[in-house]
Structure formats: C-alpha cells, structure tokens
PDB file of N, CA and C in Angstrom:
ATOM      1  N   MET A 225       0.887  -1.183  -0.041  1.00  0.00           N
ATOM      2  CA  MET A 225      -0.028  -0.063   0.234  1.00  0.00           C
ATOM      3  C   MET A 225       0.630   1.353   0.094  1.00  0.00           C
ATOM      4  N   ILE A 226       0.707   2.130  -0.998  1.00  0.00           N
ATOM      5  CA  ILE A 226       1.187   3.349  -0.726  1.00  0.00           C
ATOM      6  C   ILE A 226       0.555   4.434  -0.046  1.00  0.00           C
ATOM      7  N   LYS A 227       1.499   5.184   0.941  1.00  0.00           N
ATOM      8  CA  LYS A 227       1.073   5.630   2.254  1.00  0.00           C
ATOM      9  C   LYS A 227       0.404   7.141   1.652  1.00  0.00           C
ATOM     10  N   ASP A 228       0.683   7.716   0.489  1.00  0.00           N
ATOM     11  CA  ASP A 228      -0.071   8.727  -0.057  1.00  0.00           C
ATOM     12  C   ASP A 228      -1.482   8.588  -0.520  1.00  0.00           C
ATOM     13  N   LYS A 229      -1.745   7.349  -0.570  1.00  0.00           N
ATOM     14  CA  LYS A 229      -3.080   7.148  -0.807  1.00  0.00           C
ATOM     15  C   LYS A 229      -4.325   7.316   0.299  1.00  0.00           C
ATOM     16  N   TYR A 230      -3.714   7.318   1.559  1.00  0.00           N
ATOM     17  CA  TYR A 230      -4.381   7.398   2.641  1.00  0.00           C
ATOM     18  C   TYR A 230      -4.473   8.684   3.301  1.00  0.00           C
ATOM     19  N   SER A 231      -5.333   8.970   4.004  1.00  0.00           N
ATOM     20  CA  SER A 231      -5.640  10.256   4.766  1.00  0.00           C
ATOM     21  C   SER A 231      -6.304   9.778   6.099  1.00  0.00           C
ATOM     22  N   ILE A 232      -5.709  10.790   6.974  1.00  0.00           N
ATOM     23  CA  ILE A 232      -6.288  10.908   8.440  1.00  0.00           C
ATOM     24  C   ILE A 232      -7.930  11.859   8.486  1.00  0.00           C
ATOM     25  N   CYS A 233      -9.012  11.499   9.123  1.00  0.00           N
ATOM     26  CA  CYS A 233      -9.915  11.899   8.872  1.00  0.00           C
ATOM     27  C   CYS A 233      -9.990  13.021   9.822  1.00  0.00           C
ATOM     28  N   ASN A 234     -10.246  14.320   9.710  1.00  0.00           N
ATOM     29  CA  ASN A 234     -10.152  15.592  10.585  1.00  0.00           C
ATOM     30  C   ASN A 234     -11.131  15.060  11.665  1.00  0.00           C
ATOM     31  N   GLU A 235     -12.163  14.824  11.475  1.00  0.00           N
ATOM     32  CA  GLU A 235     -13.547  14.541  12.381  1.00  0.00           C
ATOM     33  C   GLU A 235     -13.149  13.442  13.173  1.00  0.00           C
ATOM     34  N   CYS A 236     -13.184  11.934  12.701  1.00  0.00           N
ATOM     35  CA  CYS A 236     -13.153  10.788  13.535  1.00  0.00           C
ATOM     36  C   CYS A 236     -11.788  10.301  13.880  1.00  0.00           C
ATOM     37  N   GLY A 237     -11.058  10.804  12.995  1.00  0.00           N
ATOM     38  CA  GLY A 237      -9.234  10.242  13.335  1.00  0.00           C
ATOM     39  C   GLY A 237      -8.844   9.105  12.776  1.00  0.00           C
ATOM     40  N   SER A 238      -9.961   8.496  12.098  1.00  0.00           N
ATOM     41  CA  SER A 238      -9.740   7.178  11.229  1.00  0.00           C
ATOM     42  C   SER A 238      -8.825   7.455  10.003  1.00  0.00           C
ATOM     43  N   GLU A 239      -7.783   6.376   9.827  1.00  0.00           N
ATOM     44  CA  GLU A 239      -7.279   6.842   8.476  1.00  0.00           C
ATOM     45  C   GLU A 239      -8.215   6.200   7.378  1.00  0.00           C
ATOM     46  N   PHE A 240      -8.130   6.584   5.953  1.00  0.00           N
ATOM     47  CA  PHE A 240      -8.984   6.098   5.412  1.00  0.00           C
ATOM     48  C   PHE A 240      -8.730   6.384   3.775  1.00  0.00           C
ATOM     49  N   LEU A 241      -8.867   5.738   2.811  1.00  0.00           N
ATOM     50  CA  LEU A 241      -8.417   5.704   1.470  1.00  0.00           C
ATOM     51  C   LEU A 241      -8.994   7.095   0.758  1.00  0.00           C
ATOM     52  N   LYS A 242      -8.407   7.796   0.570  1.00  0.00           N
ATOM     53  CA  LYS A 242      -8.568   9.298  -0.114  1.00  0.00           C
ATOM     54  C   LYS A 242      -9.614   9.028  -1.420  1.00  0.00           C
ATOM     55  N   SER A 243      -9.252   7.859  -2.119  1.00  0.00           N
ATOM     56  CA  SER A 243     -10.059   8.029  -3.486  1.00  0.00           C
ATOM     57  C   SER A 243     -11.782   7.560  -3.054  1.00  0.00           C
ATOM     58  N   SER A 244     -11.712   6.969  -1.828  1.00  0.00           N
ATOM     59  CA  SER A 244     -13.226   6.613  -1.342  1.00  0.00           C
ATOM     60  C   SER A 244     -13.972   7.841  -1.053  1.00  0.00           C
ATOM     61  N   SER A 245     -13.355   8.989  -0.802  1.00  0.00           N
ATOM     62  CA  SER A 245     -14.301   9.973  -0.205  1.00  0.00           C
ATOM     63  C   SER A 245     -14.521  11.154  -1.032  1.00  0.00           C
ATOM     64  N   SER A 246     -15.526  11.973  -1.145  1.00  0.00           N
ATOM     65  CA  SER A 246     -15.694  13.269  -1.721  1.00  0.00           C
ATOM     66  C   SER A 246     -15.138  14.576  -1.160  1.00  0.00           C
ATOM     67  N   MET A 247     -14.684  14.300   0.278  1.00  0.00           N
ATOM     68  CA  MET A 247     -13.905  15.395   0.765  1.00  0.00           C
ATOM     69  C   MET A 247     -12.231  14.834   1.049  1.00  0.00           C
ATOM     70  N   THR A 248     -11.746  15.753   1.168  1.00  0.00           N
ATOM     71  CA  THR A 248     -10.145  15.142   1.160  1.00  0.00           C
ATOM     72  C   THR A 248      -9.820  15.211   2.653  1.00  0.00           C
ATOM     73  N   ALA A 249     -10.512  15.881   3.577  1.00  0.00           N
ATOM     74  CA  ALA A 249     -10.143  15.848   5.021  1.00  0.00           C
ATOM     75  C   ALA A 249     -11.050  15.098   5.976  1.00  0.00           C
ATOM     76  N   LEU A 250     -12.068  14.545   5.360  1.00  0.00           N
ATOM     77  CA  LEU A 250     -12.973  13.835   5.783  1.00  0.00           C
ATOM     78  C   LEU A 250     -13.151  11.984   5.198  1.00  0.00           C
ATOM     79  N   CYS A 251     -13.445  11.334   6.090  1.00  0.00           N
ATOM     80  CA  CYS A 251     -13.657   9.901   5.657  1.00  0.00           C
ATOM     81  C   CYS A 251     -14.943  10.027   5.244  1.00  0.00           C
ATOM     82  N   PRO A 252     -15.434   8.861   4.228  1.00  0.00           N
ATOM     83  CA  PRO A 252     -16.797   8.808   3.635  1.00  0.00           C
ATOM     84  C   PRO A 252     -17.888   8.732   4.372  1.00  0.00           C
ATOM     85  N   GLU A 253     -17.487   7.966   5.865  1.00  0.00           N
ATOM     86  CA  GLU A 253     -18.803   8.147   6.723  1.00  0.00           C
ATOM     87  C   GLU A 253     -18.902   9.368   7.493  1.00  0.00           C
ATOM     88  N   CYS A 254     -18.046  10.381   7.860  1.00  0.00           N
ATOM     89  CA  CYS A 254     -18.030  11.697   8.374  1.00  0.00           C
ATOM     90  C   CYS A 254     -18.733  12.681   7.281  1.00  0.00           C
ATOM     91  N   ALA A 255     -18.094  12.444   6.204  1.00  0.00           N
ATOM     92  CA  ALA A 255     -18.651  13.414   5.055  1.00  0.00           C
ATOM     93  C   ALA A 255     -19.802  13.403   4.424  1.00  0.00           C
ATOM     94  N   HIS A 256     -20.518  11.949   4.736  1.00  0.00           N
ATOM     95  CA  HIS A 256     -21.867  11.743   4.847  1.00  0.00           C
ATOM     96  C   HIS A 256     -22.754  12.339   5.766  1.00  0.00           C
ATOM     97  N   LEU A 257     -22.255  11.934   6.883  1.00  0.00           N
ATOM     98  CA  LEU A 257     -23.142  12.649   8.131  1.00  0.00           C
ATOM     99  C   LEU A 257     -22.870  14.129   8.211  1.00  0.00           C
ATOM    100  N   LEU A 258     -22.156  14.398   7.795  1.00  0.00           N
ATOM    101  CA  LEU A 258     -22.129  16.041   8.353  1.00  0.00           C
ATOM    102  C   LEU A 258     -22.195  16.997   6.935  1.00  0.00           C
ATOM    103  N   TYR A 259     -22.248  16.167   5.916  1.00  0.00           N
ATOM    104  CA  TYR A 259     -22.533  17.108   4.557  1.00  0.00           C
ATOM    105  C   TYR A 259     -23.250  16.512   3.539  1.00  0.00           C
ATOM    106  N   GLY A 260     -23.656  15.155   3.818  1.00  0.00           N
ATOM    107  CA  GLY A 260     -24.807  14.616   3.072  1.00  0.00           C
ATOM    108  C   GLY A 260     -24.180  14.005   1.820  1.00  0.00           C
ATOM    109  N   TYR A 261     -22.910  13.676   1.816  1.00  0.00           N
ATOM    110  CA  TYR A 261     -21.953  13.019   0.340  1.00  0.00           C
ATOM    111  C   TYR A 261     -22.402  11.681   0.507  1.00  0.00           C
ATOM    112  N   PRO A 262     -22.549  11.011  -0.530  1.00  0.00           N
ATOM    113  CA  PRO A 262     -22.462   9.598  -0.479  1.00  0.00           C
ATOM    114  C   PRO A 262     -21.596   8.744   0.382  1.00  0.00           C
ATOM    115  N   ASN A 263     -22.246   7.576   1.031  1.00  0.00           N
ATOM    116  CA  ASN A 263     -21.395   7.064   1.994  1.00  0.00           C
ATOM    117  C   ASN A 263     -20.674   5.695   1.303  1.00  0.00           C
ATOM    118  N   CYS A 264     -19.849   5.191   1.792  1.00  0.00           N
ATOM    119  CA  CYS A 264     -19.349   3.939   1.408  1.00  0.00           C
ATOM    120  C   CYS A 264     -20.220   2.937   1.799  1.00  0.00           C
ATOM    121  N   THR A 265     -20.386   1.814   1.227  1.00  0.00           N
ATOM    122  CA  THR A 265     -21.212   0.548   1.769  1.00  0.00           C
ATOM    123  C   THR A 265     -20.167  -0.429   2.461  1.00  0.00           C
ATOM    124  N   HIS A 266     -20.003  -0.073   3.773  1.00  0.00           N
ATOM    125  CA  HIS A 266     -18.816  -0.444   4.518  1.00  0.00           C
ATOM    126  C   HIS A 266     -19.174  -2.248   4.653  1.00  0.00           C
ATOM    127  N   VAL A 267     -18.040  -2.829   4.373  1.00  0.00           N
ATOM    128  CA  VAL A 267     -17.889  -4.310   4.596  1.00  0.00           C
ATOM    129  C   VAL A 267     -16.590  -4.336   5.340  1.00  0.00           C
ATOM    130  N   PHE A 268     -16.589  -4.731   6.531  1.00  0.00           N
ATOM    131  CA  PHE A 268     -15.433  -4.823   7.587  1.00  0.00           C
ATOM    132  C   PHE A 268     -15.066  -6.177   7.483  1.00  0.00           C
ATOM    133  N   LYS A 269     -13.392  -6.040   7.507  1.00  0.00           N
ATOM    134  CA  LYS A 269     -12.572  -7.213   7.608  1.00  0.00           C
ATOM    135  C   LYS A 269     -11.212  -6.992   8.242  1.00  0.00           C
ATOM    136  N   ASN A 270     -11.091  -7.651   9.390  1.00  0.00           N
ATOM    137  CA  ASN A 270      -9.794  -7.201  10.291  1.00  0.00           C
ATOM    138  C   ASN A 270      -9.923  -6.005  10.763  1.00  0.00           C
ATOM    139  N   GLY A 271     -11.241  -5.360  11.110  1.00  0.00           N
ATOM    140  CA  GLY A 271     -11.252  -4.209  11.860  1.00  0.00           C
ATOM    141  C   GLY A 271     -11.135  -3.110  10.794  1.00  0.00           C
ATOM    142  N   ARG A 272     -11.260  -3.116   9.583  1.00  0.00           N
ATOM    143  CA  ARG A 272     -11.342  -2.023   8.492  1.00  0.00           C
ATOM    144  C   ARG A 272     -12.151  -2.076   7.507  1.00  0.00           C
ATOM    145  N   CYS A 273     -12.808  -1.210   6.834  1.00  0.00           N
ATOM    146  CA  CYS A 273     -13.587  -1.612   5.644  1.00  0.00           C
ATOM    147  C   CYS A 273     -12.876  -1.850   4.600  1.00  0.00           C
ATOM    148  N   ILE A 274     -13.066  -2.988   3.955  1.00  0.00           N
ATOM    149  CA  ILE A 274     -12.377  -3.345   2.649  1.00  0.00           C
ATOM    150  C   ILE A 274     -12.514  -2.457   1.667  1.00  0.00           C
ATOM    151  N   TYR A 275     -13.490  -1.440   1.496  1.00  0.00           N
ATOM    152  CA  TYR A 275     -13.754  -0.630   0.355  1.00  0.00           C
ATOM    153  C   TYR A 275     -12.923   1.012   0.598  1.00  0.00           C
ATOM    154  N   CYS A 276     -13.225   1.250   2.078  1.00  0.00           N
ATOM    155  CA  CYS A 276     -12.213   2.830   2.176  1.00  0.00           C
ATOM    156  C   CYS A 276     -11.375   2.893   3.267  1.00  0.00           C
ATOM    157  N   HIS A 277     -11.205   1.674   4.110  1.00  0.00           N
ATOM    158  CA  HIS A 277     -10.334   1.422   4.979  1.00  0.00           C
ATOM    159  C   HIS A 277     -10.503   2.224   6.228  1.00  0.00           C
ATOM    160  N   TRP A 278     -11.739   2.737   6.612  1.00  0.00           N
ATOM    161  CA  TRP A 278     -12.439   3.171   7.857  1.00  0.00           C
ATOM    162  C   TRP A 278     -12.239   2.303   8.729  1.00  0.00           C
ATOM    163  N   ASP A 279     -12.191   2.560   9.956  1.00  0.00           N
ATOM    164  CA  ASP A 279     -11.745   1.656  11.241  1.00  0.00           C
ATOM    165  C   ASP A 279     -13.167   1.577  12.072  1.00  0.00           C
ATOM    166  N   GLY A 280     -14.244   2.496  11.555  1.00  0.00           N
ATOM    167  CA  GLY A 280     -15.455   2.625  12.449  1.00  0.00           C
ATOM    168  C   GLY A 280     -15.342   3.535  13.574  1.00  0.00           C
ATOM    169  N   SER A 281     -14.474   4.270  13.614  1.00  0.00           N
ATOM    170  CA  SER A 281     -14.335   5.456  14.650  1.00  0.00           C
ATOM    171  C   SER A 281     -15.224   6.449  14.403  1.00  0.00           C
ATOM    172  N   GLN A 282     -15.582   7.068  15.667  1.00  0.00           N
ATOM    173  CA  GLN A 282     -16.725   8.213  15.705  1.00  0.00           C
ATOM    174  C   GLN A 282     -16.485   9.083  16.623  1.00  0.00           C
ATOM    175  N   SER A 283     -16.348  10.424  16.143  1.00  0.00           N
ATOM    176  CA  SER A 283     -15.932  11.489  17.093  1.00  0.00           C
ATOM    177  C   SER A 283     -17.385  11.580  18.295  1.00  0.00           C
ATOM    178  N   GLU A 284     -17.476  12.093  19.076  1.00  0.00           N
ATOM    179  CA  GLU A 284     -18.278  12.817  20.005  1.00  0.00           C
ATOM    180  C   GLU A 284     -19.592  13.200  19.574  1.00  0.00           C
ATOM    181  N   TYR A 285     -19.310  14.336  18.518  1.00  0.00           N
ATOM    182  CA  TYR A 285     -20.100  15.003  17.914  1.00  0.00           C
ATOM    183  C   TYR A 285     -21.093  13.901  16.886  1.00  0.00           C
ATOM    184  N   ILE A 286     -20.294  13.153  16.035  1.00  0.00           N
ATOM    185  CA  ILE A 286     -20.656  12.222  15.199  1.00  0.00           C
ATOM    186  C   ILE A 286     -21.916  11.294  16.153  1.00  0.00           C
ATOM    187  N   ARG A 287     -21.363  10.600  17.365  1.00  0.00           N
ATOM    188  CA  ARG A 287     -22.059   9.780  18.123  1.00  0.00           C
ATOM    189  C   ARG A 287     -23.584  10.685  18.315  1.00  0.00           C
ATOM    190  N   ARG A 288     -23.278  11.828  18.865  1.00  0.00           N
ATOM    191  CA  ARG A 288     -24.484  12.615  19.007  1.00  0.00           C
ATOM    192  C   ARG A 288     -25.770  12.914  17.838  1.00  0.00           C
ATOM    193  N   LEU A 289     -24.946  13.189  16.716  1.00  0.00           N
ATOM    194  CA  LEU A 289     -25.771  13.001  15.355  1.00  0.00           C
ATOM    195  C   LEU A 289     -26.404  11.867  15.305  1.00  0.00           C
ATOM    196  N   LYS A 290     -25.824  10.684  15.307  1.00  0.00           N
ATOM    197  CA  LYS A 290     -26.438   9.428  14.858  1.00  0.00           C
ATOM    198  C   LYS A 290     -27.422   9.067  16.091  1.00  0.00           C
ATOM    199  N   TRP A 291     -27.205   9.786  17.414  1.00  0.00           N
ATOM    200  CA  TRP A 291     -28.347   9.193  18.644  1.00  0.00           C
ATOM    201  C   TRP A 291     -29.371  10.228  18.089  1.00  0.00           C
ATOM    202  N   ASN A 292     -29.378  11.412  17.912  1.00  0.00           N
ATOM    203  CA  ASN A 292     -30.463  12.206  17.661  1.00  0.00           C
ATOM    204  C   ASN A 292     -31.431  11.883  16.278  1.00  0.00           C
ATOM    205  N   ASN A 293     -30.721  11.113  15.497  1.00  0.00           N
ATOM    206  CA  ASN A 293     -31.620  10.965  14.111  1.00  0.00           C
ATOM    207  C   ASN A 293     -32.075   9.647  14.332  1.00  0.00           C
TER     208      ASN A 293
END
C-alpha cells in the first residue's frame, strides 16, 4: 500500500482511502453524516472497511448526531 493514498479524517481520526471520499479531509462516513455526501457501503474485515479503510471510529459529535437521528 502506498501511504499517499491514505489520509486521516479530521473529524473521527480514522485513516481512510482518499479515493473513497468526496472530501479530502473527511472519511466517507463523516462526509456523509456532516455534509450529505454519498457514503461507502462498508464491509469490515480485520477491523477495517475493505472499500474505504475506515476503522469505525466516531467522534463524540458524530455519535450525538447519530443518536439524535
């Protein structure tokens, strides 16, 4: 894996595959929840999504958003 293909989400702190997200600074999950961008159809294997590399992390703010919806 080439390191420059990955980034760290500014919201949840998870590493993610840059090409999987509509936003450069947010993983697909956070970009979806915060701004309505398309989300990844997550499939987890060994603790990470095989499509976007998200590890399931959630910030406190994201947890509250999900709880209230």
